[in-house]
Amino acid sequence: GGVIDFDRDFHGVDINFTHVRGLGNGKLSATAGIDYSRSTDARRGYENFIGPQVGVIGALRRDEEDKLTGIDPYLQLEWEGGPWVLSAGLRHSRLNVEVNDFYRSNGDDSGATKYRQSTPVAGVLYKVSPVLNVYASAARGFETPTLNELFYSPSGAGFNFGLRSAKSKHVEGGVKAIVGSNTRVNAALFQVRTEDELVVDTSGGGRTSYRNASETLRRGAELSVESSFAGGWSARMALTALRATYETGFGAVAPGRHLPGILRANLFGELSWNDKAERLDAALKAIASEKFYTEDTNTEIPAPGYGLLNARVQAKQA
């Protein structure tokens, strides 16, 4: 064990400009901007003992300063005309990571790395009627490692500056509809294909290192329904089904294995009531989840599925 002394200073700004003008038979909205952020961490670690006495601040074991600087210019376009809404965007992300190690007794772990990626997105929505919309979208994603994921190399020595960012391709299609006068339905199908997925490599002694896995694939469906009834009653339901697998193997992980910690199915339901004066409301909530694997090889017994039933009663008096 140890004692941690941690301090973080951060700031940022997002500056953007939006221009709206007529184009063709519709309206074009254009937004250009830049997102800047900077974070500085001062990290110190101490032993939690002095000789035989424990639970006290002991000798210094870690002293470093970590700096992250992100600059992201972006451009967004949206054109709406008649039943059509077309949208597109482009973002260029640049993240610099700099580590200054002031505790040199165990070597100098100072270093730096950079991450760069452009991520476009495009979408189309068609208004079939005032109560029925269909849409589709495609995009690229970009996820840089966090400082917690960079802290330790697989060998246990120093920062893992060789860790790459995860890059993904997303597609989605769906329907948004109003059924009758009081019911809203949303349904979607999606797929995410990722290269260099960030996963746990080794974990032990309070230290966890990460690595880039092979290609992964997520395919899923989502359905939600919201409805209101007479007498102050309303109901909500949401269902998610997701299959997340390693498409190509790495190490001891065979192709087709499920990603750990990801639920394959999850169901949420709620039945609620409130009086017209909004002084009293009550609800029943139900949550049901499918089992999930806890490690990459899927050879250990998975964590079991579970169900929760919650009841709520609330009274307000002004």
C-alpha atoms as a printed R data frame, in Angstrom:
    type eleno elety resid chain resno       x       y       z
1   ATOM     1    CA   GLY     A     1   0.000   0.000   0.000
2   ATOM     2    CA   GLY     A     2   0.939   3.641  -0.198
3   ATOM     3    CA   VAL     A     3  -0.089   7.249   0.364
4   ATOM     4    CA   ILE     A     4  -1.044   9.328  -2.682
5   ATOM     5    CA   ASP     A     5  -0.694  13.106  -2.911
6   ATOM     6    CA   PHE     A     6  -2.464  14.331  -6.059
7   ATOM     7    CA   ASP     A     7  -3.221  17.797  -7.413
8   ATOM     8    CA   ARG     A     8  -4.754  18.722 -10.781
9   ATOM     9    CA   ASP     A     9  -5.116  22.074 -12.529
10  ATOM    10    CA   PHE     A    10  -7.080  22.221 -15.761
11  ATOM    11    CA   HIS     A    11  -8.625  24.773 -18.057
12  ATOM    12    CA   GLY     A    12 -10.074  24.952 -21.547
13  ATOM    13    CA   VAL     A    13 -12.079  26.960 -24.015
14  ATOM    14    CA   ASP     A    14 -14.396  26.184 -26.926
15  ATOM    15    CA   ILE     A    15 -14.766  28.989 -29.471
16  ATOM    16    CA   ASN     A    16 -17.154  28.555 -32.383
17  ATOM    17    CA   PHE     A    17 -19.026  30.596 -34.962
18  ATOM    18    CA   THR     A    18 -22.323  29.631 -36.608
19  ATOM    19    CA   HIS     A    19 -23.653  31.031 -39.869
20  ATOM    20    CA   VAL     A    20 -27.141  30.316 -41.233
21  ATOM    21    CA   ARG     A    21 -28.200  31.068 -44.803
22  ATOM    22    CA   GLY     A    22 -30.636  29.873 -47.431
23  ATOM    23    CA   LEU     A    23 -29.403  27.292 -49.910
24  ATOM    24    CA   GLY     A    24 -31.531  25.751 -52.644
25  ATOM    25    CA   ASN     A    25 -34.966  25.030 -51.243
26  ATOM    26    CA   GLY     A    26 -33.704  24.780 -47.687
27  ATOM    27    CA   LYS     A    27 -31.552  26.239 -44.936
28  ATOM    28    CA   LEU     A    28 -27.835  25.631 -44.375
29  ATOM    29    CA   SER     A    29 -26.247  25.968 -40.931
30  ATOM    30    CA   ALA     A    30 -22.454  26.004 -40.778
31  ATOM    31    CA   THR     A    31 -20.435  25.938 -37.552
32  ATOM    32    CA   ALA     A    32 -16.654  26.286 -37.333
33  ATOM    33    CA   GLY     A    33 -14.803  26.143 -34.057
34  ATOM    34    CA   ILE     A    34 -11.809  25.073 -32.040
35  ATOM    35    CA   ASP     A    35 -11.718  23.232 -28.721
36  ATOM    36    CA   TYR     A    36  -8.631  23.748 -26.525
37  ATOM    37    CA   SER     A    37  -7.933  22.027 -23.199
38  ATOM    38    CA   ARG     A    38  -4.947  21.622 -20.887
39  ATOM    39    CA   SER     A    39  -4.499  19.593 -17.734
40  ATOM    40    CA   THR     A    40  -1.504  19.481 -15.382
41  ATOM    41    CA   ASP     A    41  -1.212  16.778 -12.723
42  ATOM    42    CA   ALA     A    42   1.241  16.835  -9.819
43  ATOM    43    CA   ARG     A    43   1.556  13.272  -8.512
44  ATOM    44    CA   ARG     A    44   3.487  12.186  -5.447
45  ATOM    45    CA   GLY     A    45   3.475   8.817  -3.744
46  ATOM    46    CA   TYR     A    46   4.797   7.819  -0.331
47  ATOM    47    CA   GLU     A    47   5.228   4.602   1.596
48  ATOM    48    CA   ASN     A    48   2.511   4.148   4.213
49  ATOM    49    CA   PHE     A    49   4.912   3.110   6.968
50  ATOM    50    CA   ILE     A    50   7.976   4.246   8.871
51  ATOM    51    CA   GLY     A    51   9.852   1.231  10.215
52  ATOM    52    CA   PRO     A    52   7.328  -0.943  12.080
53  ATOM    53    CA   GLN     A    53   4.732   1.843  12.283
54  ATOM    54    CA   VAL     A    54   2.052   1.661   9.563
55  ATOM    55    CA   GLY     A    55  -0.676   4.083   8.538
56  ATOM    56    CA   VAL     A    56   1.674   7.069   8.343
57  ATOM    57    CA   ILE     A    57   3.334   8.986   5.518
58  ATOM    58    CA   GLY     A    58   6.732   7.455   4.907
59  ATOM    59    CA   ALA     A    59   9.491   7.814   2.348
60  ATOM    60    CA   LEU     A    60   8.858   9.391  -1.064
61  ATOM    61    CA   ARG     A    61   8.443   6.798  -3.836
62  ATOM    62    CA   ARG     A    62   6.979   8.840  -6.706
63  ATOM    63    CA   ASP     A    63   7.233  12.471  -7.803
64  ATOM    64    CA   GLU     A    64   6.152  13.527 -11.278
65  ATOM    65    CA   GLU     A    65   4.281  16.111 -13.325
66  ATOM    66    CA   ASP     A    66   1.956  15.024 -16.153
67  ATOM    67    CA   LYS     A    67   0.760  17.480 -18.807
68  ATOM    68    CA   LEU     A    68  -1.950  16.931 -21.409
69  ATOM    69    CA   THR     A    69  -2.721  19.450 -24.126
70  ATOM    70    CA   GLY     A    70  -5.532  18.972 -26.624
71  ATOM    71    CA   ILE     A    71  -6.369  21.126 -29.648
72  ATOM    72    CA   ASP     A    72  -9.368  20.121 -31.780
73  ATOM    73    CA   PRO     A    73 -10.546  22.312 -34.682
74  ATOM    74    CA   TYR     A    74 -13.868  21.215 -36.170
75  ATOM    75    CA   LEU     A    75 -16.457  22.024 -38.833
76  ATOM    76    CA   GLN     A    76 -20.169  21.085 -38.839
77  ATOM    77    CA   LEU     A    77 -22.707  21.468 -41.650
78  ATOM    78    CA   GLU     A    78 -26.453  20.827 -41.605
79  ATOM    79    CA   TRP     A    79 -28.878  21.390 -44.475
80  ATOM    80    CA   GLU     A    80 -32.631  21.090 -43.982
81  ATOM    81    CA   GLY     A    81 -35.078  21.283 -46.854
82  ATOM    82    CA   GLY     A    82 -38.547  19.780 -47.114
83  ATOM    83    CA   PRO     A    83 -38.523  16.298 -45.565
84  ATOM    84    CA   TRP     A    84 -34.709  15.972 -45.687
85  ATOM    85    CA   VAL     A    85 -32.049  16.819 -43.100
86  ATOM    86    CA   LEU     A    86 -28.434  16.246 -44.201
87  ATOM    87    CA   SER     A    87 -25.519  16.667 -41.813
88  ATOM    88    CA   ALA     A    88 -21.751  16.323 -41.975
89  ATOM    89    CA   GLY     A    89 -18.814  17.146 -39.758
90  ATOM    90    CA   LEU     A    90 -15.058  16.888 -39.487
91  ATOM    91    CA   ARG     A    91 -12.881  17.109 -36.376
92  ATOM    92    CA   HIS     A    92  -9.094  16.964 -36.220
93  ATOM    93    CA   SER     A    93  -7.851  15.892 -32.789
94  ATOM    94    CA   ARG     A    94  -4.326  16.544 -31.529
95  ATOM    95    CA   LEU     A    95  -3.307  15.434 -28.036
96  ATOM    96    CA   ASN     A    96   0.169  15.896 -26.556
97  ATOM    97    CA   VAL     A    97   1.201  13.957 -23.435
98  ATOM    98    CA   GLU     A    98   4.305  15.017 -21.492
99  ATOM    99    CA   VAL     A    99   5.666  13.345 -18.349
100 ATOM   100    CA   ASN     A   100   8.406  14.849 -16.161
101 ATOM   101    CA   ASP     A   101   9.818  12.393 -13.619
102 ATOM   102    CA   PHE     A   102  11.504  14.093 -10.649
103 ATOM   103    CA   TYR     A   103  12.063  10.883  -8.633
104 ATOM   104    CA   ARG     A   104  15.160   9.402 -10.269
105 ATOM   105    CA   SER     A   105  16.156   6.735  -7.720
106 ATOM   106    CA   ASN     A   106  14.449   4.075  -9.851
107 ATOM   107    CA   GLY     A   107  15.413   5.597 -13.199
108 ATOM   108    CA   ASP     A   108  14.073   8.456 -15.285
109 ATOM   109    CA   ASP     A   109  10.583   7.710 -16.657
110 ATOM   110    CA   SER     A   110  10.209  11.101 -18.331
111 ATOM   111    CA   GLY     A   111   8.945  11.119 -21.880
112 ATOM   112    CA   ALA     A   112   6.299  12.332 -24.288
113 ATOM   113    CA   THR     A   113   3.956  11.084 -26.967
114 ATOM   114    CA   LYS     A   114   1.509  12.539 -29.455
115 ATOM   115    CA   TYR     A   115  -1.830  11.387 -30.839
116 ATOM   116    CA   ARG     A   116  -3.335  12.675 -34.102
117 ATOM   117    CA   GLN     A   117  -6.547  11.732 -35.915
118 ATOM   118    CA   SER     A   118  -9.239  13.233 -38.158
119 ATOM   119    CA   THR     A   119 -12.772  11.968 -37.535
120 ATOM   120    CA   PRO     A   120 -15.535  12.637 -40.089
121 ATOM   121    CA   VAL     A   121 -19.252  12.019 -39.603
122 ATOM   122    CA   ALA     A   122 -22.178  12.101 -42.047
123 ATOM   123    CA   GLY     A   123 -25.880  11.556 -41.513
124 ATOM   124    CA   VAL     A   124 -29.229  11.749 -43.265
125 ATOM   125    CA   LEU     A   125 -32.724  12.000 -41.796
126 ATOM   126    CA   TYR     A   126 -35.961  11.706 -43.768
127 ATOM   127    CA   LYS     A   127 -39.317  12.858 -42.400
128 ATOM   128    CA   VAL     A   128 -41.755  10.292 -43.744
129 ATOM   129    CA   SER     A   129 -44.537  12.131 -41.922
130 ATOM   130    CA   PRO     A   130 -44.825  14.540 -38.966
131 ATOM   131    CA   VAL     A   131 -44.836  11.515 -36.648
132 ATOM   132    CA   LEU     A   132 -42.325   9.227 -38.393
133 ATOM   133    CA   ASN     A   133 -38.622   9.883 -39.059
134 ATOM   134    CA   VAL     A   134 -36.007   7.466 -40.382
135 ATOM   135    CA   TYR     A   135 -32.259   8.131 -40.254
136 ATOM   136    CA   ALA     A   136 -28.828   6.693 -40.980
137 ATOM   137    CA   SER     A   137 -25.338   7.809 -40.058
138 ATOM   138    CA   ALA     A   138 -21.704   6.807 -40.477
139 ATOM   139    CA   ALA     A   139 -18.640   8.057 -38.635
140 ATOM   140    CA   ARG     A   140 -15.091   7.386 -37.546
141 ATOM   141    CA   GLY     A   141 -14.129   7.385 -33.869
142 ATOM   142    CA   PHE     A   142 -10.876   8.069 -32.029
143 ATOM   143    CA   GLU     A   143 -10.043   7.172 -28.412
144 ATOM   144    CA   THR     A   144  -6.670   8.068 -26.927
145 ATOM   145    CA   PRO     A   145  -5.325   6.208 -23.884
146 ATOM   146    CA   THR     A   146  -5.970   7.911 -20.557
147 ATOM   147    CA   LEU     A   147  -3.119   8.677 -18.146
148 ATOM   148    CA   ASN     A   148  -4.260   5.749 -15.994
149 ATOM   149    CA   GLU     A   149  -3.799   3.463 -19.001
150 ATOM   150    CA   LEU     A   150  -0.355   4.915 -19.783
151 ATOM   151    CA   PHE     A   151   1.047   4.708 -16.241
152 ATOM   152    CA   TYR     A   152   2.642   1.247 -16.410
153 ATOM   153    CA   SER     A   153   4.336  -0.802 -19.107
154 ATOM   154    CA   PRO     A   154   3.722  -4.571 -19.289
155 ATOM   155    CA   SER     A   155   7.229  -5.075 -17.859
156 ATOM   156    CA   GLY     A   156   6.257  -2.896 -14.881
157 ATOM   157    CA   ALA     A   157   8.850  -0.219 -15.663
158 ATOM   158    CA   GLY     A   158   7.902   3.282 -16.662
159 ATOM   159    CA   PHE     A   159   5.149   4.738 -18.796
160 ATOM   160    CA   ASN     A   160   3.735   2.800 -21.720
161 ATOM   161    CA   PHE     A   161   4.383   5.427 -24.391
162 ATOM   162    CA   GLY     A   162   4.032   2.776 -27.096
163 ATOM   163    CA   LEU     A   163   0.306   2.404 -26.420
164 ATOM   164    CA   ARG     A   164  -1.640   3.433 -29.527
165 ATOM   165    CA   SER     A   165  -5.028   5.099 -29.746
166 ATOM   166    CA   ALA     A   166  -8.115   3.058 -30.680
167 ATOM   167    CA   LYS     A   167  -9.713   3.878 -34.051
168 ATOM   168    CA   SER     A   168 -13.257   2.879 -34.906
169 ATOM   169    CA   LYS     A   169 -15.810   2.933 -37.720
170 ATOM   170    CA   HIS     A   170 -19.464   3.434 -36.803
171 ATOM   171    CA   VAL     A   171 -22.698   2.908 -38.739
172 ATOM   172    CA   GLU     A   172 -26.234   3.293 -37.401
173 ATOM   173    CA   GLY     A   173 -29.767   3.326 -38.728
174 ATOM   174    CA   GLY     A   174 -33.043   3.832 -36.952
175 ATOM   175    CA   VAL     A   175 -36.627   4.973 -36.718
176 ATOM   176    CA   LYS     A   176 -38.227   7.591 -34.470
177 ATOM   177    CA   ALA     A   177 -42.003   7.520 -34.336
178 ATOM   178    CA   ILE     A   178 -45.010   8.787 -32.398
179 ATOM   179    CA   VAL     A   179 -47.761   6.169 -32.164
180 ATOM   180    CA   GLY     A   180 -51.228   7.429 -31.358
181 ATOM   181    CA   SER     A   181 -51.220  10.609 -29.328
182 ATOM   182    CA   ASN     A   182 -49.189   9.578 -26.274
183 ATOM   183    CA   THR     A   183 -46.580   6.990 -27.269
184 ATOM   184    CA   ARG     A   184 -43.058   7.589 -28.571
185 ATOM   185    CA   VAL     A   185 -40.975   4.761 -30.068
186 ATOM   186    CA   ASN     A   186 -37.267   4.796 -30.955
187 ATOM   187    CA   ALA     A   187 -35.516   1.843 -32.596
188 ATOM   188    CA   ALA     A   188 -31.933   1.562 -33.841
189 ATOM   189    CA   LEU     A   189 -29.429  -0.910 -35.256
190 ATOM   190    CA   PHE     A   190 -25.706  -0.165 -34.992
191 ATOM   191    CA   GLN     A   191 -22.257  -1.555 -35.649
192 ATOM   192    CA   VAL     A   192 -18.825  -0.436 -34.410
193 ATOM   193    CA   ARG     A   193 -15.615  -1.945 -35.781
194 ATOM   194    CA   THR     A   194 -12.499  -0.961 -33.800
195 ATOM   195    CA   GLU     A   195  -8.785  -1.328 -34.449
196 ATOM   196    CA   ASP     A   196  -6.239  -1.292 -31.595
197 ATOM   197    CA   GLU     A   197  -8.890  -1.662 -28.888
198 ATOM   198    CA   LEU     A   198  -7.473  -0.696 -25.463
199 ATOM   199    CA   VAL     A   199  -7.629  -3.703 -23.116
200 ATOM   200    CA   VAL     A   200  -5.998  -4.864 -19.874
201 ATOM   201    CA   ASP     A   201  -2.669  -6.633 -20.388
202 ATOM   202    CA   THR     A   202  -1.473  -7.428 -16.851
203 ATOM   203    CA   SER     A   203  -2.871  -6.650 -13.415
204 ATOM   204    CA   GLY     A   204  -1.264  -7.340 -10.059
205 ATOM   205    CA   GLY     A   205   0.212  -5.695  -6.996
206 ATOM   206    CA   GLY     A   206  -2.001  -2.662  -7.438
207 ATOM   207    CA   ARG     A   207  -0.654  -1.988 -10.939
208 ATOM   208    CA   THR     A   208  -2.549  -2.474 -14.192
209 ATOM   209    CA   SER     A   209  -0.965  -2.186 -17.627
210 ATOM   210    CA   TYR     A   210  -2.816  -1.987 -20.927
211 ATOM   211    CA   ARG     A   211  -2.187  -3.068 -24.482
212 ATOM   212    CA   ASN     A   212  -3.713  -2.690 -27.931
213 ATOM   213    CA   ALA     A   213  -5.830  -5.687 -28.833
214 ATOM   214    CA   SER     A   214  -6.747  -6.925 -32.276
215 ATOM   215    CA   GLU     A   215  -9.810  -5.833 -34.192
216 ATOM   216    CA   THR     A   216 -13.095  -5.892 -32.274
217 ATOM   217    CA   LEU     A   217 -16.691  -5.779 -33.470
218 ATOM   218    CA   ARG     A   218 -19.815  -4.536 -31.707
219 ATOM   219    CA   ARG     A   219 -23.250  -5.177 -33.197
220 ATOM   220    CA   GLY     A   220 -26.426  -4.291 -31.423
221 ATOM   221    CA   ALA     A   221 -29.994  -3.116 -31.366
222 ATOM   222    CA   GLU     A   222 -31.849  -0.689 -29.117
223 ATOM   223    CA   LEU     A   223 -35.572  -0.194 -28.590
224 ATOM   224    CA   SER     A   224 -37.267   2.311 -26.312
225 ATOM   225    CA   VAL     A   225 -40.956   3.048 -25.751
226 ATOM   226    CA   GLU     A   226 -42.459   5.871 -23.694
227 ATOM   227    CA   SER     A   227 -46.193   6.277 -23.156
228 ATOM   228    CA   SER     A   228 -48.544   8.284 -20.959
229 ATOM   229    CA   PHE     A   229 -52.061   7.326 -19.890
230 ATOM   230    CA   ALA     A   230 -55.054   8.913 -18.235
231 ATOM   231    CA   GLY     A   231 -55.070   9.521 -14.493
232 ATOM   232    CA   GLY     A   232 -51.396  10.554 -14.290
233 ATOM   233    CA   TRP     A   233 -49.981   7.143 -15.270
234 ATOM   234    CA   SER     A   234 -46.956   6.710 -17.553
235 ATOM   235    CA   ALA     A   235 -44.648   3.891 -18.588
236 ATOM   236    CA   ARG     A   236 -41.152   3.570 -20.043
237 ATOM   237    CA   MET     A   237 -39.245   0.603 -21.437
238 ATOM   238    CA   ALA     A   238 -35.771   0.278 -22.942
239 ATOM   239    CA   LEU     A   239 -34.092  -2.828 -24.320
240 ATOM   240    CA   THR     A   240 -30.488  -3.158 -25.519
241 ATOM   241    CA   ALA     A   241 -28.974  -6.238 -27.154
242 ATOM   242    CA   LEU     A   242 -25.239  -6.142 -27.862
243 ATOM   243    CA   ARG     A   243 -22.728  -8.633 -29.193
244 ATOM   244    CA   ALA     A   244 -19.131  -7.468 -28.679
245 ATOM   245    CA   THR     A   245 -16.349  -9.820 -29.814
246 ATOM   246    CA   TYR     A   246 -12.672  -9.967 -30.726
247 ATOM   247    CA   GLU     A   247 -12.612 -10.456 -34.496
248 ATOM   248    CA   THR     A   248  -8.983 -11.559 -34.605
249 ATOM   249    CA   GLY     A   249  -7.120 -13.280 -31.803
250 ATOM   250    CA   PHE     A   250  -4.154 -12.015 -29.805
251 ATOM   251    CA   GLY     A   251  -2.073 -13.796 -27.213
252 ATOM   252    CA   ALA     A   252  -4.235 -16.471 -25.538
253 ATOM   253    CA   VAL     A   253  -7.454 -14.876 -26.801
254 ATOM   254    CA   ALA     A   254  -9.082 -16.721 -29.680
255 ATOM   255    CA   PRO     A   255 -11.156 -15.015 -32.392
256 ATOM   256    CA   GLY     A   256 -14.843 -14.757 -31.545
257 ATOM   257    CA   ARG     A   257 -14.367 -14.347 -27.782
258 ATOM   258    CA   HIS     A   258 -16.639 -11.856 -26.046
259 ATOM   259    CA   LEU     A   259 -15.213  -8.604 -24.690
260 ATOM   260    CA   PRO     A   260 -15.256  -8.718 -20.865
261 ATOM   261    CA   GLY     A   261 -17.505  -6.501 -18.772
262 ATOM   262    CA   ILE     A   262 -20.036  -5.862 -21.563
263 ATOM   263    CA   LEU     A   263 -23.649  -6.938 -21.058
264 ATOM   264    CA   ARG     A   264 -25.146  -8.886 -23.943
265 ATOM   265    CA   ALA     A   265 -28.687  -7.828 -23.036
266 ATOM   266    CA   ASN     A   266 -30.159  -5.262 -20.685
267 ATOM   267    CA   LEU     A   267 -33.807  -4.406 -19.997
268 ATOM   268    CA   PHE     A   268 -35.218  -1.405 -18.147
269 ATOM   269    CA   GLY     A   269 -38.879  -0.775 -17.330
270 ATOM   270    CA   GLU     A   270 -40.735   1.791 -15.257
271 ATOM   271    CA   LEU     A   271 -44.378   2.336 -14.338
272 ATOM   272    CA   SER     A   272 -45.042   5.661 -12.604
273 ATOM   273    CA   TRP     A   273 -47.920   7.793 -11.353
274 ATOM   274    CA   ASN     A   274 -48.232  11.398 -10.190
275 ATOM   275    CA   ASP     A   275 -51.168  13.553  -9.161
276 ATOM   276    CA   LYS     A   276 -52.203  16.631 -11.123
277 ATOM   277    CA   ALA     A   277 -50.896  18.984  -8.435
278 ATOM   278    CA   GLU     A   278 -47.466  17.248  -8.618
279 ATOM   279    CA   ARG     A   279 -47.386  16.847  -4.840
280 ATOM   280    CA   LEU     A   280 -47.289  13.045  -4.836
281 ATOM   281    CA   ASP     A   281 -45.687  10.534  -7.183
282 ATOM   282    CA   ALA     A   282 -44.823   6.850  -7.078
283 ATOM   283    CA   ALA     A   283 -43.029   4.434  -9.350
284 ATOM   284    CA   LEU     A   284 -41.928   0.847  -9.826
285 ATOM   285    CA   LYS     A   285 -38.655   0.268 -11.692
286 ATOM   286    CA   ALA     A   286 -37.339  -3.045 -12.981
287 ATOM   287    CA   ILE     A   287 -33.846  -3.758 -14.337
288 ATOM   288    CA   ALA     A   288 -32.742  -7.095 -15.795
289 ATOM   289    CA   SER     A   289 -29.256  -7.858 -17.116
290 ATOM   290    CA   GLU     A   290 -27.731 -10.812 -18.945
291 ATOM   291    CA   LYS     A   291 -24.564 -12.524 -17.699
292 ATOM   292    CA   PHE     A   292 -21.174 -11.225 -18.868
293 ATOM   293    CA   TYR     A   293 -17.606 -12.465 -19.001
294 ATOM   294    CA   THR     A   294 -14.988 -11.009 -16.690
295 ATOM   295    CA   GLU     A   295 -11.828 -11.812 -18.696
296 ATOM   296    CA   ASP     A   296 -10.718 -11.982 -22.310
297 ATOM   297    CA   THR     A   297 -10.447 -15.742 -22.849
298 ATOM   298    CA   ASN     A   298 -14.036 -16.435 -21.650
299 ATOM   299    CA   THR     A   299 -12.808 -19.613 -19.938
300 ATOM   300    CA   GLU     A   300 -13.685 -18.562 -16.387
301 ATOM   301    CA   ILE     A   301 -17.224 -18.683 -15.029
302 ATOM   302    CA   PRO     A   302 -19.029 -15.519 -16.170
303 ATOM   303    CA   ALA     A   303 -20.622 -13.060 -13.786
304 ATOM   304    CA   PRO     A   304 -24.291 -14.065 -13.493
305 ATOM   305    CA   GLY     A   305 -27.214 -12.061 -14.784
306 ATOM   306    CA   TYR     A   306 -29.393 -10.287 -12.257
307 ATOM   307    CA   GLY     A   307 -32.674  -8.487 -11.756
308 ATOM   308    CA   LEU     A   308 -33.557  -5.497  -9.591
309 ATOM   309    CA   LEU     A   309 -36.964  -4.192  -8.566
310 ATOM   310    CA   ASN     A   310 -37.137  -0.700  -7.065
311 ATOM   311    CA   ALA     A   311 -40.089   1.154  -5.567
312 ATOM   312    CA   ARG     A   312 -40.290   4.912  -5.014
313 ATOM   313    CA   VAL     A   313 -42.816   7.149  -3.264
314 ATOM   314    CA   GLN     A   314 -42.259  10.889  -3.094
315 ATOM   315    CA   ALA     A   315 -44.300  13.677  -1.494
316 ATOM   316    CA   LYS     A   316 -43.708  17.421  -1.875
317 ATOM   317    CA   GLN     A   317 -45.204  20.305   0.071
318 ATOM   318    CA   ALA     A   318 -44.503  23.941  -0.720
